[in-house]
Amino acid sequence: MPDRISRMSRRTVAKAATAAGLTALFGTATGVGRARAATQVGPRTFDVSVASAALRRSAPVRLILPAGFDAAPARTYPVLCLLHGAHDDYTSWTRETDIEAFTEGRDLIVAMPDAGPTGIPSVWRDGVDYETFQVTEVPALLARDYRASGVMAVAGVSTGGYGAMAHAARHPDVFAAAASYSGVLDTTAPGVPAIVDAIVARENLPAASLWGHPVLNLLTWRDFNPRARAEGLRGTPLYVSQGSGLLGGGGDPLPGVLESALWPSAHGFTDALARLGISVDSHFYAGGGHNWAYWKGEFARSWPVLARALGVPE
């Protein structure tokens, strides 16, 4: 234990203490993140249905537990929270990557919470609150039922990358590290509101149902914008990757086009961090598409950042 603690920053330890206190508080509250029976879908993988007050419904979370979890009933574990992208679901990380094999022997819990059909884990205008679900209710569940230690890192692809940076910026005492792969990191950059609106519209939802009109409700858009909230990321280890796109999407041109459309937004985000003197490990690469063919490699590339924050083997 002393070796593990020494590998984490003082701020990481402080975040763990804060998170542990919050989960202890919320874990005893009525209607917060009560889990139904878990369904085993793999040797260490379980699907849990969570009765969420924030979502006003039950929502799924996929969990990968450490090997030997049942054999060490007094041991606690750090958590890696992985967020899915738009028009996908909480099964995407196990479906598209080898995350189960990758985490074998690393003594951590992997949590993959639902973010709805748009994959935008934010507070919607109708009150549905994926942010509270992911930032408060799921950690409370993990602390209460799965011996989570309170040390948690977050990473995500596409809109999940948005969620990783937005959550870490808006809740600076919760996450020990954050990583984004092709994330939507400046929601008010030229062209980006149209992309966000298109994601919402594709699920047959009114464009304004997320944060309202991008001009008339600019303050709301800014409040949920990772770039505008970048000061909240000070002291948090960060990883940002983004491709230039265009010709990098393979046979289908759309992934390359979408990747290129988000390129300026990602640069604007890291430039804002630089102006604030906030360190970020960034990887901007030529080509690339907005798909898992690139995100799998970027996750592996970011792993040292996440592992050091979690205190697990690289």
CSV table of C-alpha atoms in Angstrom, one decimal:
chain,number,residue,atom,x,y,z
A,1,MET,CA,0.0,0.0,0.0
A,2,PRO,CA,2.7,2.6,0.7
A,3,ASP,CA,4.3,2.0,-2.7
A,4,ARG,CA,0.9,2.4,-4.4
A,5,ILE,CA,0.2,5.7,-2.5
A,6,SER,CA,3.6,7.1,-3.3
A,7,ARG,CA,2.9,6.7,-7.0
A,8,MET,CA,-0.1,9.0,-6.8
A,9,SER,CA,0.0,12.8,-6.5
A,10,ARG,CA,-1.1,14.6,-3.4
A,11,ARG,CA,-4.1,15.9,-5.4
A,12,THR,CA,-5.0,12.4,-6.4
A,13,VAL,CA,-5.0,11.4,-2.7
A,14,ALA,CA,-7.1,14.5,-1.9
A,15,LYS,CA,-9.6,13.6,-4.7
A,16,ALA,CA,-9.8,10.0,-3.3
A,17,ALA,CA,-10.7,11.4,0.1
A,18,THR,CA,-13.3,13.8,-1.3
A,19,ALA,CA,-14.8,11.1,-3.5
A,20,ALA,CA,-14.9,8.6,-0.6
A,21,GLY,CA,-16.7,11.2,1.5
A,22,LEU,CA,-19.2,12.0,-1.2
A,23,THR,CA,-19.9,8.3,-1.9
A,24,ALA,CA,-20.4,7.6,1.8
A,25,LEU,CA,-22.8,10.5,2.0
A,26,PHE,CA,-24.8,9.7,-1.2
A,27,GLY,CA,-24.6,6.0,-0.6
A,28,THR,CA,-27.0,6.4,2.4
A,29,ALA,CA,-29.4,8.8,0.6
A,30,THR,CA,-32.8,7.7,-0.6
A,31,GLY,CA,-33.2,6.9,-4.3
A,32,VAL,CA,-29.5,7.4,-5.3
A,33,GLY,CA,-28.0,4.7,-7.5
A,34,ARG,CA,-29.6,1.6,-6.1
A,35,ALA,CA,-28.5,-1.5,-8.1
A,36,ARG,CA,-30.6,-4.5,-9.1
A,37,ALA,CA,-29.1,-7.9,-9.4
A,38,ALA,CA,-26.0,-8.1,-11.6
A,39,THR,CA,-26.0,-10.3,-14.7
A,40,GLN,CA,-22.7,-12.0,-15.5
A,41,VAL,CA,-21.7,-11.7,-19.2
A,42,GLY,CA,-18.1,-12.7,-19.0
A,43,PRO,CA,-15.6,-14.3,-16.5
A,44,ARG,CA,-15.1,-10.9,-14.8
A,45,THR,CA,-17.8,-8.8,-16.5
A,46,PHE,CA,-21.2,-8.0,-15.2
A,47,ASP,CA,-24.1,-5.8,-16.3
A,48,VAL,CA,-25.9,-3.9,-13.5
A,49,SER,CA,-29.2,-2.1,-13.8
A,50,VAL,CA,-29.1,1.1,-11.6
A,51,ALA,CA,-32.3,2.8,-10.4
A,52,SER,CA,-31.3,6.4,-11.1
A,53,ALA,CA,-33.0,9.4,-9.6
A,54,ALA,CA,-31.1,11.6,-11.9
A,55,LEU,CA,-32.4,9.8,-15.0
A,56,ARG,CA,-35.8,9.0,-13.6
A,57,ARG,CA,-35.4,5.5,-14.8
A,58,SER,CA,-33.1,2.5,-14.5
A,59,ALA,CA,-29.9,2.6,-16.5
A,60,PRO,CA,-27.2,0.0,-17.2
A,61,VAL,CA,-23.6,0.0,-16.2
A,62,ARG,CA,-21.2,-2.7,-17.4
A,63,LEU,CA,-18.5,-3.6,-14.8
A,64,ILE,CA,-15.2,-5.5,-15.1
A,65,LEU,CA,-14.1,-6.6,-11.7
A,66,PRO,CA,-10.6,-7.6,-10.7
A,67,ALA,CA,-9.5,-11.2,-10.7
A,68,GLY,CA,-9.8,-12.4,-7.1
A,69,PHE,CA,-12.4,-9.8,-6.2
A,70,ASP,CA,-14.4,-12.3,-4.1
A,71,ALA,CA,-11.3,-13.8,-2.5
A,72,ALA,CA,-10.3,-10.5,-0.9
A,73,PRO,CA,-13.4,-9.1,0.7
A,74,ALA,CA,-11.6,-6.3,2.6
A,75,ARG,CA,-9.7,-4.9,-0.3
A,76,THR,CA,-10.7,-1.8,-2.2
A,77,TYR,CA,-10.0,-0.9,-5.8
A,78,PRO,CA,-9.5,2.2,-8.0
A,79,VAL,CA,-12.0,2.7,-10.8
A,80,LEU,CA,-11.5,3.4,-14.5
A,81,CYS,CA,-14.7,4.9,-16.0
A,82,LEU,CA,-14.9,4.5,-19.7
A,83,LEU,CA,-17.5,6.5,-21.7
A,84,HIS,CA,-19.1,5.5,-25.0
A,85,GLY,CA,-19.7,7.7,-28.0
A,86,ALA,CA,-22.7,8.9,-29.9
A,87,HIS,CA,-25.3,6.4,-31.2
A,88,ASP,CA,-23.7,3.6,-29.2
A,89,ASP,CA,-24.1,2.2,-25.8
A,90,TYR,CA,-22.4,1.0,-22.6
A,91,THR,CA,-21.3,-2.3,-24.3
A,92,SER,CA,-19.1,-0.6,-26.8
A,93,TRP,CA,-15.8,-0.8,-25.0
A,94,THR,CA,-16.1,-4.6,-24.5
A,95,ARG,CA,-17.4,-5.1,-28.0
A,96,GLU,CA,-14.8,-3.0,-29.8
A,97,THR,CA,-11.7,-3.4,-27.6
A,98,ASP,CA,-9.8,-6.0,-25.6
A,99,ILE,CA,-10.4,-4.1,-22.4
A,100,GLU,CA,-11.2,-7.2,-20.4
A,101,ALA,CA,-7.8,-8.9,-21.3
A,102,PHE,CA,-6.0,-5.5,-21.0
A,103,THR,CA,-7.0,-5.0,-17.4
A,104,GLU,CA,-6.4,-8.6,-16.4
A,105,GLY,CA,-4.1,-8.6,-13.3
A,106,ARG,CA,-4.1,-4.8,-12.9
A,107,ASP,CA,-6.4,-4.8,-9.8
A,108,LEU,CA,-8.9,-2.1,-10.7
A,109,ILE,CA,-12.6,-1.9,-11.5
A,110,VAL,CA,-13.7,-0.8,-15.0
A,111,ALA,CA,-17.1,0.9,-15.1
A,112,MET,CA,-18.9,1.6,-18.4
A,113,PRO,CA,-22.0,3.6,-17.6
A,114,ASP,CA,-24.9,4.4,-20.0
A,115,ALA,CA,-25.0,7.9,-21.6
A,116,GLY,CA,-28.2,7.6,-23.5
A,117,PRO,CA,-28.6,7.3,-27.3
A,118,THR,CA,-26.7,10.5,-28.1
A,119,GLY,CA,-23.8,9.6,-25.8
A,120,ILE,CA,-23.7,13.1,-24.5
A,121,PRO,CA,-23.4,12.7,-20.7
A,122,SER,CA,-24.7,16.1,-19.7
A,123,VAL,CA,-27.7,17.8,-18.0
A,124,TRP,CA,-30.5,18.1,-20.5
A,125,ARG,CA,-33.0,20.9,-20.4
A,126,ASP,CA,-35.9,18.5,-19.5
A,127,GLY,CA,-34.0,17.6,-16.4
A,128,VAL,CA,-32.6,14.2,-17.4
A,129,ASP,CA,-29.1,14.4,-15.9
A,130,TYR,CA,-26.5,12.0,-17.2
A,131,GLU,CA,-23.8,14.0,-15.5
A,132,THR,CA,-25.1,13.3,-12.0
A,133,PHE,CA,-25.7,9.7,-13.0
A,134,GLN,CA,-22.1,9.2,-14.1
A,135,VAL,CA,-20.3,11.5,-11.6
A,136,THR,CA,-22.3,10.8,-8.4
A,137,GLU,CA,-24.7,7.9,-8.6
A,138,VAL,CA,-22.4,5.3,-10.3
A,139,PRO,CA,-19.4,6.1,-8.0
A,140,ALA,CA,-21.8,5.8,-5.0
A,141,LEU,CA,-22.9,2.4,-6.2
A,142,LEU,CA,-19.3,1.3,-6.7
A,143,ALA,CA,-18.3,2.4,-3.2
A,144,ARG,CA,-21.2,0.8,-1.6
A,145,ASP,CA,-21.5,-2.5,-3.4
A,146,TYR,CA,-18.1,-3.1,-5.1
A,147,ARG,CA,-15.5,-1.7,-2.7
A,148,ALA,CA,-14.3,1.1,-4.9
A,149,SER,CA,-11.6,3.1,-3.2
A,150,GLY,CA,-12.7,6.6,-4.3
A,151,VAL,CA,-9.7,7.0,-6.7
A,152,MET,CA,-11.3,7.3,-10.2
A,153,ALA,CA,-10.0,8.2,-13.7
A,154,VAL,CA,-12.3,8.8,-16.7
A,155,ALA,CA,-11.8,8.4,-20.4
A,156,GLY,CA,-14.0,8.4,-23.4
A,157,VAL,CA,-14.3,8.4,-27.2
A,158,SER,CA,-16.1,11.1,-29.3
A,159,THR,CA,-19.0,12.4,-27.2
A,160,GLY,CA,-17.6,10.3,-24.3
A,161,GLY,CA,-14.3,12.2,-24.7
A,162,TYR,CA,-16.4,15.3,-24.3
A,163,GLY,CA,-17.9,13.8,-21.1
A,164,ALA,CA,-14.5,12.9,-19.7
A,165,MET,CA,-13.2,16.4,-20.0
A,166,ALA,CA,-16.4,18.1,-19.1
A,167,HIS,CA,-16.9,15.9,-16.0
A,168,ALA,CA,-13.3,16.4,-14.8
A,169,ALA,CA,-13.5,20.2,-15.4
A,170,ARG,CA,-16.9,20.7,-13.7
A,171,HIS,CA,-16.0,18.3,-10.8
A,172,PRO,CA,-12.3,18.9,-10.2
A,173,ASP,CA,-12.2,16.9,-7.0
A,174,VAL,CA,-13.7,13.7,-8.3
A,175,PHE,CA,-11.3,12.4,-11.0
A,176,ALA,CA,-7.6,11.6,-10.7
A,177,ALA,CA,-7.1,11.8,-14.5
A,178,ALA,CA,-9.0,12.3,-17.7
A,179,ALA,CA,-8.5,11.2,-21.3
A,180,SER,CA,-10.3,12.1,-24.5
A,181,TYR,CA,-10.0,10.3,-27.9
A,182,SER,CA,-11.5,12.4,-30.7
A,183,GLY,CA,-13.7,14.2,-28.2
A,184,VAL,CA,-15.9,17.3,-28.7
A,185,LEU,CA,-13.7,19.6,-26.5
A,186,ASP,CA,-14.9,23.0,-27.5
A,187,THR,CA,-18.6,23.0,-28.0
A,188,THR,CA,-18.9,26.6,-29.2
A,189,ALA,CA,-16.1,26.5,-31.8
A,190,PRO,CA,-17.1,27.3,-35.3
A,191,GLY,CA,-19.1,24.4,-36.8
A,192,VAL,CA,-19.2,22.4,-33.6
A,193,PRO,CA,-22.8,23.4,-32.5
A,194,ALA,CA,-24.1,22.1,-35.8
A,195,ILE,CA,-22.3,18.8,-35.1
A,196,VAL,CA,-23.8,18.6,-31.6
A,197,ASP,CA,-27.3,19.5,-33.0
A,198,ALA,CA,-27.0,16.8,-35.7
A,199,ILE,CA,-26.1,14.2,-33.1
A,200,VAL,CA,-29.2,15.1,-31.1
A,201,ALA,CA,-31.5,15.3,-34.2
A,202,ARG,CA,-30.3,11.9,-35.4
A,203,GLU,CA,-32.0,10.4,-32.3
A,204,ASN,CA,-35.3,12.2,-33.3
A,205,LEU,CA,-34.9,14.7,-30.4
A,206,PRO,CA,-35.3,18.5,-30.8
A,207,ALA,CA,-31.9,20.2,-31.3
A,208,ALA,CA,-32.6,22.6,-28.4
A,209,SER,CA,-33.4,19.8,-26.0
A,210,LEU,CA,-29.8,19.5,-24.9
A,211,TRP,CA,-28.5,23.0,-24.0
A,212,GLY,CA,-31.0,25.2,-25.9
A,213,HIS,CA,-30.1,27.5,-28.8
A,214,PRO,CA,-26.3,27.9,-29.2
A,215,VAL,CA,-26.6,31.7,-29.4
A,216,LEU,CA,-29.7,32.5,-27.4
A,217,ASN,CA,-28.5,30.1,-24.7
A,218,LEU,CA,-24.8,30.8,-25.0
A,219,LEU,CA,-24.2,30.9,-21.3
A,220,THR,CA,-25.6,27.4,-20.9
A,221,TRP,CA,-23.4,26.2,-23.8
A,222,ARG,CA,-20.4,27.8,-22.2
A,223,ASP,CA,-21.2,26.3,-18.8
A,224,PHE,CA,-21.0,22.8,-20.2
A,225,ASN,CA,-18.0,23.5,-22.5
A,226,PRO,CA,-14.7,21.8,-21.5
A,227,ARG,CA,-12.7,24.7,-23.0
A,228,ALA,CA,-14.6,27.4,-21.1
A,229,ARG,CA,-14.3,25.3,-17.9
A,230,ALA,CA,-10.6,24.5,-18.5
A,231,GLU,CA,-9.4,26.1,-15.2
A,232,GLY,CA,-11.1,23.3,-13.4
A,233,LEU,CA,-8.6,20.8,-15.0
A,234,ARG,CA,-5.6,22.4,-13.2
A,235,GLY,CA,-3.7,19.7,-11.4
A,236,THR,CA,-5.5,16.8,-13.1
A,237,PRO,CA,-3.3,14.6,-15.4
A,238,LEU,CA,-4.8,14.9,-18.9
A,239,TYR,CA,-4.5,13.1,-22.3
A,240,VAL,CA,-6.0,14.4,-25.5
A,241,SER,CA,-5.7,12.8,-28.9
A,242,GLN,CA,-7.1,13.8,-32.3
A,243,GLY,CA,-6.6,13.0,-35.9
A,244,SER,CA,-6.6,15.4,-38.8
A,245,GLY,CA,-9.0,13.1,-40.6
A,246,LEU,CA,-10.0,13.8,-44.3
A,247,LEU,CA,-8.5,10.7,-45.9
A,248,GLY,CA,-8.1,8.6,-42.8
A,249,GLY,CA,-11.6,7.0,-42.5
A,250,GLY,CA,-11.1,4.1,-44.8
A,251,GLY,CA,-13.7,3.2,-47.4
A,252,ASP,CA,-16.4,5.3,-45.8
A,253,PRO,CA,-15.4,9.0,-46.0
A,254,LEU,CA,-17.6,10.1,-43.1
A,255,PRO,CA,-15.3,9.1,-40.2
A,256,GLY,CA,-12.4,11.0,-41.8
A,257,VAL,CA,-14.6,14.1,-42.5
A,258,LEU,CA,-15.9,14.1,-38.9
A,259,GLU,CA,-12.5,13.7,-37.5
A,260,SER,CA,-11.2,16.7,-39.5
A,261,ALA,CA,-14.2,18.8,-38.4
A,262,LEU,CA,-13.2,18.3,-34.7
A,263,TRP,CA,-9.5,18.9,-35.3
A,264,PRO,CA,-9.7,22.7,-34.7
A,265,SER,CA,-11.8,22.2,-31.6
A,266,ALA,CA,-9.3,19.9,-30.1
A,267,HIS,CA,-6.4,22.3,-30.9
A,268,GLY,CA,-8.4,25.2,-29.4
A,269,PHE,CA,-8.9,23.2,-26.2
A,270,THR,CA,-5.2,22.3,-25.8
A,271,ASP,CA,-4.2,25.9,-26.7
A,272,ALA,CA,-6.5,27.2,-24.0
A,273,LEU,CA,-4.9,24.8,-21.5
A,274,ALA,CA,-1.4,26.0,-22.6
A,275,ARG,CA,-2.4,29.7,-22.0
A,276,LEU,CA,-3.6,28.8,-18.5
A,277,GLY,CA,-0.3,26.9,-17.8
A,278,ILE,CA,-2.2,23.6,-17.5
A,279,SER,CA,-0.2,20.6,-18.6
A,280,VAL,CA,-1.7,18.1,-21.1
A,281,ASP,CA,-0.2,15.0,-22.8
A,282,SER,CA,-1.5,15.5,-26.3
A,283,HIS,CA,-1.2,13.4,-29.5
A,284,PHE,CA,-2.3,15.1,-32.7
A,285,TYR,CA,-1.7,12.8,-35.7
A,286,ALA,CA,-2.1,13.0,-39.4
A,287,GLY,CA,-5.1,11.3,-41.0
A,288,GLY,CA,-7.2,9.1,-38.8
A,289,GLY,CA,-10.9,8.5,-38.7
A,290,HIS,CA,-13.6,9.0,-36.1
A,291,ASN,CA,-13.8,5.3,-35.2
A,292,TRP,CA,-12.4,2.5,-33.1
A,293,ALA,CA,-9.7,1.6,-35.5
A,294,TYR,CA,-7.8,4.6,-34.1
A,295,TRP,CA,-9.3,4.9,-30.6
A,296,LYS,CA,-8.0,1.5,-29.5
A,297,GLY,CA,-4.4,2.5,-30.2
A,298,GLU,CA,-4.9,5.9,-28.5
A,299,PHE,CA,-6.3,4.2,-25.4
A,300,ALA,CA,-3.1,2.1,-25.1
A,301,ARG,CA,-1.0,5.2,-25.7
A,302,SER,CA,-2.8,7.1,-22.9
A,303,TRP,CA,-2.6,4.2,-20.5
A,304,PRO,CA,0.5,5.4,-18.6
A,305,VAL,CA,-1.2,8.7,-17.7
A,306,LEU,CA,-4.3,6.8,-16.4
A,307,ALA,CA,-2.3,4.0,-14.7
A,308,ARG,CA,-0.1,6.4,-12.8
A,309,ALA,CA,-3.2,8.3,-11.5
A,310,LEU,CA,-4.9,5.1,-10.5
A,311,GLY,CA,-1.8,3.6,-8.9
A,312,VAL,CA,-1.9,0.4,-11.0
A,313,PRO,CA,0.7,-1.2,-13.2
A,314,GLU,CA,1.5,0.4,-16.5
